[in-house]
mmCIF file with all atom_site columns, C-alpha atoms in Angstrom:
data_model
loop_
_atom_site.group_PDB
_atom_site.id
_atom_site.type_symbol
_atom_site.label_atom_id
_atom_site.label_alt_id
_atom_site.label_comp_id
_atom_site.label_asym_id
_atom_site.label_entity_id
_atom_site.label_seq_id
_atom_site.pdbx_PDB_ins_code
_atom_site.Cartn_x
_atom_site.Cartn_y
_atom_site.Cartn_z
_atom_site.occupancy
_atom_site.B_iso_or_equiv
_atom_site.pdbx_formal_charge
_atom_site.auth_seq_id
_atom_site.auth_comp_id
_atom_site.auth_asym_id
_atom_site.auth_atom_id
_atom_site.pdbx_PDB_model_num
ATOM 1   C CA . MET A 1 1   ? -51.164 8.078   21.936 1.00 0.00 ? 3   MET A CA 1
ATOM 2   C CA . GLU A 1 2   ? -47.442 8.662   22.616 1.00 0.00 ? 4   GLU A CA 1
ATOM 3   C CA . LYS A 1 3   ? -47.320 5.642   24.952 1.00 0.00 ? 5   LYS A CA 1
ATOM 4   C CA . ARG A 1 4   ? -48.864 3.486   22.248 1.00 0.00 ? 6   ARG A CA 1
ATOM 5   C CA . LYS A 1 5   ? -46.191 4.524   19.714 1.00 0.00 ? 7   LYS A CA 1
ATOM 6   C CA . ILE A 1 6   ? -43.395 3.665   22.131 1.00 0.00 ? 8   ILE A CA 1
ATOM 7   C CA . TYR A 1 7   ? -44.998 0.306   22.883 1.00 0.00 ? 9   TYR A CA 1
ATOM 8   C CA . LEU A 1 8   ? -45.424 -0.432  19.166 1.00 0.00 ? 10  LEU A CA 1
ATOM 9   C CA . ILE A 1 9   ? -41.781 0.456   18.454 1.00 0.00 ? 11  ILE A CA 1
ATOM 10  C CA . PHE A 1 10  ? -40.668 -1.776  21.332 1.00 0.00 ? 12  PHE A CA 1
ATOM 11  C CA . VAL A 1 11  ? -42.707 -4.711  20.009 1.00 0.00 ? 13  VAL A CA 1
ATOM 12  C CA . ILE A 1 12  ? -41.335 -4.216  16.493 1.00 0.00 ? 14  ILE A CA 1
ATOM 13  C CA . VAL A 1 13  ? -37.734 -4.094  17.738 1.00 0.00 ? 15  VAL A CA 1
ATOM 14  C CA . ILE A 1 14  ? -38.186 -7.289  19.759 1.00 0.00 ? 16  ILE A CA 1
ATOM 15  C CA . ALA A 1 15  ? -39.879 -9.029  16.825 1.00 0.00 ? 17  ALA A CA 1
ATOM 16  C CA . LEU A 1 16  ? -37.047 -8.022  14.496 1.00 0.00 ? 18  LEU A CA 1
ATOM 17  C CA . MET A 1 17  ? -34.471 -9.287  16.973 1.00 0.00 ? 19  MET A CA 1
ATOM 18  C CA . VAL A 1 18  ? -36.257 -12.626 17.306 1.00 0.00 ? 20  VAL A CA 1
ATOM 19  C CA . PHE A 1 19  ? -36.741 -13.083 13.580 1.00 0.00 ? 21  PHE A CA 1
ATOM 20  C CA . SER A 1 20  ? -33.187 -11.992 12.771 1.00 0.00 ? 22  SER A CA 1
ATOM 21  C CA . GLY A 1 21  ? -31.757 -14.599 15.124 1.00 0.00 ? 23  GLY A CA 1
ATOM 22  C CA . HIS A 1 22  ? -30.365 -12.075 17.609 1.00 0.00 ? 24  HIS A CA 1
ATOM 23  C CA . PHE A 1 23  ? -31.192 -14.374 20.527 1.00 0.00 ? 25  PHE A CA 1
ATOM 24  C CA . LEU A 1 24  ? -29.793 -17.450 18.778 1.00 0.00 ? 26  LEU A CA 1
ATOM 25  C CA . ASN A 1 25  ? -26.252 -18.748 18.712 1.00 0.00 ? 27  ASN A CA 1
ATOM 26  C CA . LYS A 1 26  ? -24.529 -20.128 15.620 1.00 0.00 ? 28  LYS A CA 1
ATOM 27  C CA . ASP A 1 27  ? -26.259 -23.504 16.126 1.00 0.00 ? 29  ASP A CA 1
ATOM 28  C CA . GLY A 1 28  ? -29.711 -21.919 16.117 1.00 0.00 ? 30  GLY A CA 1
ATOM 29  C CA . GLN A 1 29  ? -30.287 -22.443 19.843 1.00 0.00 ? 31  GLN A CA 1
ATOM 30  C CA . LEU A 1 30  ? -31.066 -19.818 22.470 1.00 0.00 ? 32  LEU A CA 1
ATOM 31  C CA . ASN A 1 31  ? -28.017 -18.067 23.865 1.00 0.00 ? 33  ASN A CA 1
ATOM 32  C CA . LYS A 1 32  ? -27.033 -19.401 27.290 1.00 0.00 ? 34  LYS A CA 1
ATOM 33  C CA . ALA A 1 33  ? -27.532 -15.968 28.845 1.00 0.00 ? 35  ALA A CA 1
ATOM 34  C CA . ILE A 1 34  ? -31.290 -16.127 28.235 1.00 0.00 ? 36  ILE A CA 1
ATOM 35  C CA . ALA A 1 35  ? -31.784 -19.885 28.059 1.00 0.00 ? 37  ALA A CA 1
ATOM 36  C CA . ASP A 1 36  ? -33.379 -21.788 30.913 1.00 0.00 ? 38  ASP A CA 1
ATOM 37  C CA . THR A 1 37  ? -30.418 -22.957 32.972 1.00 0.00 ? 39  THR A CA 1
ATOM 38  C CA . GLU A 1 38  ? -32.315 -26.042 34.099 1.00 0.00 ? 40  GLU A CA 1
ATOM 39  C CA . SER A 1 39  ? -32.302 -27.347 30.521 1.00 0.00 ? 41  SER A CA 1
ATOM 40  C CA . TYR A 1 40  ? -28.558 -26.787 30.032 1.00 0.00 ? 42  TYR A CA 1
ATOM 41  C CA . ASP A 1 41  ? -26.832 -30.109 29.421 1.00 0.00 ? 43  ASP A CA 1
ATOM 42  C CA . PRO A 1 42  ? -23.397 -29.925 31.048 1.00 0.00 ? 44  PRO A CA 1
ATOM 43  C CA . TYR A 1 43  ? -22.480 -33.337 29.610 1.00 0.00 ? 45  TYR A CA 1
ATOM 44  C CA . GLN A 1 44  ? -22.555 -31.890 26.104 1.00 0.00 ? 46  GLN A CA 1
ATOM 45  C CA . ASN A 1 45  ? -19.140 -31.434 24.460 1.00 0.00 ? 47  ASN A CA 1
ATOM 46  C CA . HIS A 1 46  ? -17.119 -33.136 27.195 1.00 0.00 ? 48  HIS A CA 1
ATOM 47  C CA . ASN A 1 47  ? -14.524 -35.777 26.420 1.00 0.00 ? 49  ASN A CA 1
ATOM 48  C CA . TYR A 1 48  ? -15.939 -38.528 28.595 1.00 0.00 ? 50  TYR A CA 1
ATOM 49  C CA . ASP A 1 49  ? -18.925 -40.753 28.314 1.00 0.00 ? 51  ASP A CA 1
ATOM 50  C CA . SER A 1 50  ? -22.185 -40.151 30.145 1.00 0.00 ? 52  SER A CA 1
ATOM 51  C CA . THR A 1 51  ? -22.059 -43.567 31.791 1.00 0.00 ? 53  THR A CA 1
ATOM 52  C CA . ASP A 1 52  ? -23.663 -43.780 35.192 1.00 0.00 ? 54  ASP A CA 1
ATOM 53  C CA . TYR A 1 53  ? -20.511 -43.886 37.291 1.00 0.00 ? 55  TYR A CA 1
ATOM 54  C CA . ASN A 1 54  ? -22.584 -44.837 40.359 1.00 0.00 ? 56  ASN A CA 1
ATOM 55  C CA . ASN A 1 55  ? -22.065 -48.551 39.907 1.00 0.00 ? 57  ASN A CA 1
ATOM 56  C CA . SER A 1 56  ? -21.204 -51.357 42.252 1.00 0.00 ? 58  SER A CA 1
ATOM 57  C CA . ASN A 1 57  ? -17.784 -51.919 40.665 1.00 0.00 ? 59  ASN A CA 1
ATOM 58  C CA . LYS A 1 58  ? -16.417 -48.832 42.386 1.00 0.00 ? 60  LYS A CA 1
ATOM 59  C CA . THR A 1 59  ? -14.305 -49.093 45.474 1.00 0.00 ? 61  THR A CA 1
ATOM 60  C CA . SER A 1 60  ? -15.129 -46.762 48.333 1.00 0.00 ? 62  SER A CA 1
ATOM 61  C CA . ASN A 1 61  ? -12.020 -44.612 48.370 1.00 0.00 ? 63  ASN A CA 1
ATOM 62  C CA . SER A 1 62  ? -9.695  -45.012 45.426 1.00 0.00 ? 64  SER A CA 1
ATOM 63  C CA . GLY A 1 63  ? -12.081 -44.794 42.507 1.00 0.00 ? 65  GLY A CA 1
ATOM 64  C CA . LYS A 1 64  ? -12.270 -47.696 40.087 1.00 0.00 ? 66  LYS A CA 1
ATOM 65  C CA . THR A 1 65  ? -11.573 -51.368 40.675 1.00 0.00 ? 67  THR A CA 1
ATOM 66  C CA . SER A 1 66  ? -8.706  -53.062 38.892 1.00 0.00 ? 68  SER A CA 1
ATOM 67  C CA . SER A 1 67  ? -11.072 -54.152 36.116 1.00 0.00 ? 69  SER A CA 1
ATOM 68  C CA . GLN A 1 68  ? -11.793 -50.507 35.282 1.00 0.00 ? 70  GLN A CA 1
ATOM 69  C CA . SER A 1 69  ? -9.601  -47.584 34.381 1.00 0.00 ? 71  SER A CA 1
ATOM 70  C CA . LYS A 1 70  ? -8.916  -45.463 37.441 1.00 0.00 ? 72  LYS A CA 1
ATOM 71  C CA . TYR A 1 71  ? -9.629  -42.339 35.409 1.00 0.00 ? 73  TYR A CA 1
ATOM 72  C CA . ASP A 1 72  ? -12.803 -41.087 33.760 1.00 0.00 ? 74  ASP A CA 1
ATOM 73  C CA . ALA A 1 73  ? -11.129 -38.577 31.444 1.00 0.00 ? 75  ALA A CA 1
ATOM 74  C CA . GLN A 1 74  ? -7.796  -37.135 30.471 1.00 0.00 ? 76  GLN A CA 1
ATOM 75  C CA . GLY A 1 75  ? -6.531  -34.148 28.568 1.00 0.00 ? 77  GLY A CA 1
ATOM 76  C CA . TYR A 1 76  ? -3.930  -31.432 28.272 1.00 0.00 ? 78  TYR A CA 1
ATOM 77  C CA . CYS A 1 77  ? -3.965  -28.659 30.894 1.00 0.00 ? 79  CYS A CA 1
ATOM 78  C CA . ALA A 1 78  ? -4.175  -25.525 28.777 1.00 0.00 ? 80  ALA A CA 1
ATOM 79  C CA . TYR A 1 79  ? -4.834  -22.910 31.472 1.00 0.00 ? 81  TYR A CA 1
ATOM 80  C CA . VAL A 1 80  ? -4.692  -22.473 35.235 1.00 0.00 ? 82  VAL A CA 1
ATOM 81  C CA . VAL A 1 81  ? -7.543  -20.309 36.501 1.00 0.00 ? 83  VAL A CA 1
ATOM 82  C CA . ASP A 1 82  ? -6.492  -20.367 40.155 1.00 0.00 ? 84  ASP A CA 1
ATOM 83  C CA . GLY A 1 83  ? -5.310  -22.820 42.794 1.00 0.00 ? 85  GLY A CA 1
ATOM 84  C CA . ASP A 1 84  ? -8.296  -25.149 42.470 1.00 0.00 ? 86  ASP A CA 1
ATOM 85  C CA . THR A 1 85  ? -9.562  -24.649 38.916 1.00 0.00 ? 87  THR A CA 1
ATOM 86  C CA . ILE A 1 86  ? -7.966  -25.530 35.569 1.00 0.00 ? 88  ILE A CA 1
ATOM 87  C CA . ASP A 1 87  ? -9.001  -25.801 31.931 1.00 0.00 ? 89  ASP A CA 1
ATOM 88  C CA . VAL A 1 88  ? -8.371  -29.166 30.282 1.00 0.00 ? 90  VAL A CA 1
ATOM 89  C CA . ASP A 1 89  ? -8.567  -29.436 26.499 1.00 0.00 ? 91  ASP A CA 1
ATOM 90  C CA . GLY A 1 90  ? -11.356 -31.749 25.394 1.00 0.00 ? 92  GLY A CA 1
ATOM 91  C CA . VAL A 1 91  ? -12.914 -31.874 28.858 1.00 0.00 ? 93  VAL A CA 1
ATOM 92  C CA . GLY A 1 92  ? -13.595 -28.318 30.007 1.00 0.00 ? 94  GLY A CA 1
ATOM 93  C CA . ARG A 1 93  ? -13.176 -26.370 33.217 1.00 0.00 ? 95  ARG A CA 1
ATOM 94  C CA . ILE A 1 94  ? -12.210 -28.593 36.142 1.00 0.00 ? 96  ILE A CA 1
ATOM 95  C CA . ARG A 1 95  ? -12.824 -27.797 39.823 1.00 0.00 ? 97  ARG A CA 1
ATOM 96  C CA . PHE A 1 96  ? -10.590 -29.764 42.194 1.00 0.00 ? 98  PHE A CA 1
ATOM 97  C CA . VAL A 1 97  ? -13.154 -31.566 44.353 1.00 0.00 ? 99  VAL A CA 1
ATOM 98  C CA . GLY A 1 98  ? -12.796 -31.564 48.142 1.00 0.00 ? 100 GLY A CA 1
ATOM 99  C CA . VAL A 1 99  ? -10.358 -28.671 48.412 1.00 0.00 ? 101 VAL A CA 1
ATOM 100 C CA . ASN A 1 100 ? -10.541 -24.892 48.481 1.00 0.00 ? 102 ASN A CA 1
ATOM 101 C CA . THR A 1 101 ? -7.642  -22.537 47.821 1.00 0.00 ? 103 THR A CA 1
ATOM 102 C CA . PRO A 1 102 ? -7.504  -18.792 48.534 1.00 0.00 ? 104 PRO A CA 1
ATOM 103 C CA . GLU A 1 103 ? -9.256  -16.468 46.103 1.00 0.00 ? 105 GLU A CA 1
ATOM 104 C CA . ARG A 1 104 ? -7.554  -13.631 44.217 1.00 0.00 ? 106 ARG A CA 1
ATOM 105 C CA . GLY A 1 105 ? -6.426  -10.959 46.662 1.00 0.00 ? 107 GLY A CA 1
ATOM 106 C CA . GLU A 1 106 ? -6.310  -13.358 49.619 1.00 0.00 ? 108 GLU A CA 1
ATOM 107 C CA . PRO A 1 107 ? -3.076  -14.537 51.284 1.00 0.00 ? 109 PRO A CA 1
ATOM 108 C CA . GLY A 1 108 ? -1.827  -17.752 49.668 1.00 0.00 ? 110 GLY A CA 1
ATOM 109 C CA . TYR A 1 109 ? -3.565  -17.199 46.306 1.00 0.00 ? 111 TYR A CA 1
ATOM 110 C CA . LYS A 1 110 ? -0.355  -16.753 44.310 1.00 0.00 ? 112 LYS A CA 1
ATOM 111 C CA . GLU A 1 111 ? 1.391   -19.699 45.974 1.00 0.00 ? 113 GLU A CA 1
ATOM 112 C CA . ALA A 1 112 ? -1.508  -22.080 45.291 1.00 0.00 ? 114 ALA A CA 1
ATOM 113 C CA . LYS A 1 113 ? -1.887  -20.925 41.689 1.00 0.00 ? 115 LYS A CA 1
ATOM 114 C CA . ASP A 1 114 ? 1.872   -21.136 41.070 1.00 0.00 ? 116 ASP A CA 1
ATOM 115 C CA . PHE A 1 115 ? 1.925   -24.683 42.480 1.00 0.00 ? 117 PHE A CA 1
ATOM 116 C CA . ILE A 1 116 ? -0.885  -25.748 40.132 1.00 0.00 ? 118 ILE A CA 1
ATOM 117 C CA . LYS A 1 117 ? 0.906   -24.099 37.196 1.00 0.00 ? 119 LYS A CA 1
ATOM 118 C CA . GLN A 1 118 ? 4.072   -26.022 38.067 1.00 0.00 ? 120 GLN A CA 1
ATOM 119 C CA . MET A 1 119 ? 2.242   -29.333 38.518 1.00 0.00 ? 121 MET A CA 1
ATOM 120 C CA . CYS A 1 120 ? -0.396  -29.172 35.772 1.00 0.00 ? 122 CYS A CA 1
ATOM 121 C CA . LEU A 1 121 ? 0.131   -26.546 33.083 1.00 0.00 ? 123 LEU A CA 1
ATOM 122 C CA . GLY A 1 122 ? 1.184   -28.074 29.779 1.00 0.00 ? 124 GLY A CA 1
ATOM 123 C CA . LYS A 1 123 ? 0.897   -31.619 31.095 1.00 0.00 ? 125 LYS A CA 1
ATOM 124 C CA . THR A 1 124 ? -1.468  -34.522 30.562 1.00 0.00 ? 126 THR A CA 1
ATOM 125 C CA . ILE A 1 125 ? -4.073  -34.487 33.309 1.00 0.00 ? 127 ILE A CA 1
ATOM 126 C CA . TYR A 1 126 ? -6.016  -37.556 34.436 1.00 0.00 ? 128 TYR A CA 1
ATOM 127 C CA . LEU A 1 127 ? -9.400  -37.054 36.086 1.00 0.00 ? 129 LEU A CA 1
ATOM 128 C CA . ASP A 1 128 ? -11.417 -39.152 38.492 1.00 0.00 ? 130 ASP A CA 1
ATOM 129 C CA . ILE A 1 129 ? -14.760 -37.403 38.171 1.00 0.00 ? 131 ILE A CA 1
ATOM 130 C CA . ASP A 1 130 ? -16.978 -37.357 41.245 1.00 0.00 ? 132 ASP A CA 1
ATOM 131 C CA . ASP A 1 131 ? -19.588 -40.067 40.691 1.00 0.00 ? 133 ASP A CA 1
ATOM 132 C CA . LYS A 1 132 ? -22.103 -38.555 43.071 1.00 0.00 ? 134 LYS A CA 1
ATOM 133 C CA . LYS A 1 133 ? -21.971 -35.028 41.668 1.00 0.00 ? 135 LYS A CA 1
ATOM 134 C CA . HIS A 1 134 ? -20.317 -34.487 38.287 1.00 0.00 ? 136 HIS A CA 1
ATOM 135 C CA . PHE A 1 135 ? -20.624 -30.669 38.187 1.00 0.00 ? 137 PHE A CA 1
ATOM 136 C CA . ASP A 1 136 ? -20.734 -27.711 40.539 1.00 0.00 ? 138 ASP A CA 1
ATOM 137 C CA . ARG A 1 137 ? -23.282 -24.909 40.233 1.00 0.00 ? 139 ARG A CA 1
ATOM 138 C CA . TYR A 1 138 ? -21.022 -23.083 37.762 1.00 0.00 ? 140 TYR A CA 1
ATOM 139 C CA . GLY A 1 139 ? -20.874 -26.047 35.378 1.00 0.00 ? 141 GLY A CA 1
ATOM 140 C CA . ARG A 1 140 ? -17.304 -27.010 36.268 1.00 0.00 ? 142 ARG A CA 1
ATOM 141 C CA . VAL A 1 141 ? -16.433 -30.710 36.298 1.00 0.00 ? 143 VAL A CA 1
ATOM 142 C CA . LEU A 1 142 ? -15.767 -31.876 39.878 1.00 0.00 ? 144 LEU A CA 1
ATOM 143 C CA . ALA A 1 143 ? -12.796 -34.216 39.931 1.00 0.00 ? 145 ALA A CA 1
ATOM 144 C CA . VAL A 1 144 ? -9.683  -35.468 41.619 1.00 0.00 ? 146 VAL A CA 1
ATOM 145 C CA . VAL A 1 145 ? -6.807  -34.370 39.396 1.00 0.00 ? 147 VAL A CA 1
ATOM 146 C CA . TYR A 1 146 ? -3.847  -36.674 38.805 1.00 0.00 ? 148 TYR A CA 1
ATOM 147 C CA . VAL A 1 147 ? -0.501  -35.893 37.182 1.00 0.00 ? 149 VAL A CA 1
ATOM 148 C CA . ASN A 1 148 ? 2.044   -38.712 36.853 1.00 0.00 ? 150 ASN A CA 1
ATOM 149 C CA . GLY A 1 149 ? 0.017   -40.747 39.353 1.00 0.00 ? 151 GLY A CA 1
ATOM 150 C CA . ALA A 1 150 ? 0.031   -38.030 42.037 1.00 0.00 ? 152 ALA A CA 1
ATOM 151 C CA . ASN A 1 151 ? -3.276  -36.858 43.531 1.00 0.00 ? 153 ASN A CA 1
ATOM 152 C CA . ILE A 1 152 ? -2.919  -33.088 43.117 1.00 0.00 ? 154 ILE A CA 1
ATOM 153 C CA . ASN A 1 153 ? -5.949  -32.379 45.330 1.00 0.00 ? 155 ASN A CA 1
ATOM 154 C CA . GLN A 1 154 ? -4.158  -34.208 48.135 1.00 0.00 ? 156 GLN A CA 1
ATOM 155 C CA . GLU A 1 155 ? -0.862  -32.443 47.393 1.00 0.00 ? 157 GLU A CA 1
ATOM 156 C CA . LEU A 1 156 ? -2.557  -29.051 47.817 1.00 0.00 ? 158 LEU A CA 1
ATOM 157 C CA . LEU A 1 157 ? -3.671  -30.109 51.298 1.00 0.00 ? 159 LEU A CA 1
ATOM 158 C CA . LYS A 1 158 ? -0.305  -31.634 52.261 1.00 0.00 ? 160 LYS A CA 1
ATOM 159 C CA . LYS A 1 159 ? 1.502   -28.429 51.294 1.00 0.00 ? 161 LYS A CA 1
ATOM 160 C CA . ASN A 1 160 ? -1.043  -26.305 53.229 1.00 0.00 ? 162 ASN A CA 1
ATOM 161 C CA . LEU A 1 161 ? -2.017  -24.500 50.027 1.00 0.00 ? 163 LEU A CA 1
ATOM 162 C CA . ALA A 1 162 ? -5.680  -25.481 50.433 1.00 0.00 ? 164 ALA A CA 1
ATOM 163 C CA . GLU A 1 163 ? -8.250  -26.353 53.045 1.00 0.00 ? 165 GLU A CA 1
ATOM 164 C CA . VAL A 1 164 ? -10.609 -29.306 53.027 1.00 0.00 ? 166 VAL A CA 1
ATOM 165 C CA . MET A 1 165 ? -13.961 -28.372 51.546 1.00 0.00 ? 167 MET A CA 1
ATOM 166 C CA . PHE A 1 166 ? -16.343 -31.314 51.710 1.00 0.00 ? 168 PHE A CA 1
ATOM 167 C CA . ILE A 1 167 ? -19.710 -30.627 50.105 1.00 0.00 ? 169 ILE A CA 1
ATOM 168 C CA . PRO A 1 168 ? -21.982 -33.686 49.976 1.00 0.00 ? 170 PRO A CA 1
ATOM 169 C CA . PRO A 1 169 ? -22.927 -35.567 47.972 1.00 0.00 ? 171 PRO A CA 1
ATOM 170 C CA . SER A 1 170 ? -19.443 -36.659 46.959 1.00 0.00 ? 172 SER A CA 1
ATOM 171 C CA . GLU A 1 171 ? -17.784 -40.021 46.507 1.00 0.00 ? 173 GLU A CA 1
ATOM 172 C CA . PHE A 1 172 ? -14.533 -38.591 47.864 1.00 0.00 ? 174 PHE A CA 1
ATOM 173 C CA . ASN A 1 173 ? -13.558 -38.055 51.483 1.00 0.00 ? 175 ASN A CA 1
ATOM 174 C CA . PRO A 1 174 ? -10.973 -35.262 51.390 1.00 0.00 ? 176 PRO A CA 1
ATOM 175 C CA . TYR A 1 175 ? -10.358 -35.641 55.138 1.00 0.00 ? 177 TYR A CA 1
ATOM 176 C CA . SER A 1 176 ? -8.587  -38.920 54.309 1.00 0.00 ? 178 SER A CA 1
ATOM 177 C CA . TRP A 1 177 ? -6.053  -36.933 52.226 1.00 0.00 ? 179 TRP A CA 1
ATOM 178 C CA . THR A 1 178 ? -4.710  -34.951 55.188 1.00 0.00 ? 180 THR A CA 1
#
């Protein structure tokens, strides 16, 4: 009998939570924490179109042909997460494709992060988004980051602040940047 009471209370609490909208966000959709991650649309709320960038007008190495803009998106760098991740207003969290910098607590972390702060923070960022894989498993946009025409991914490698990290599929060959 005691087990039945506990079960009944549990069911009532869950029902109240569901009916009160506890599991819903302000838009009436399931919270991301309990939503099916396979149905998450990472293209939602990003400041670039959902065009299929895998088209024949692309050149093999530099991105777009002269008839297209070289960049897929642009925005203001509002925050530097670490040496290979930034937040860009209107676009979202950006992961520098093809490179990997040291993590917090590892040698070189501060130098890589400081370099990205110097190069990107508070500036207009231009992005060439990876046509073969737009997002990583954390939902970050995979892109080559440009500031004033300079390929910042490549600069990280040239300054030995990062290592090449090629994860196929990718339109970019980071080995060509070294």
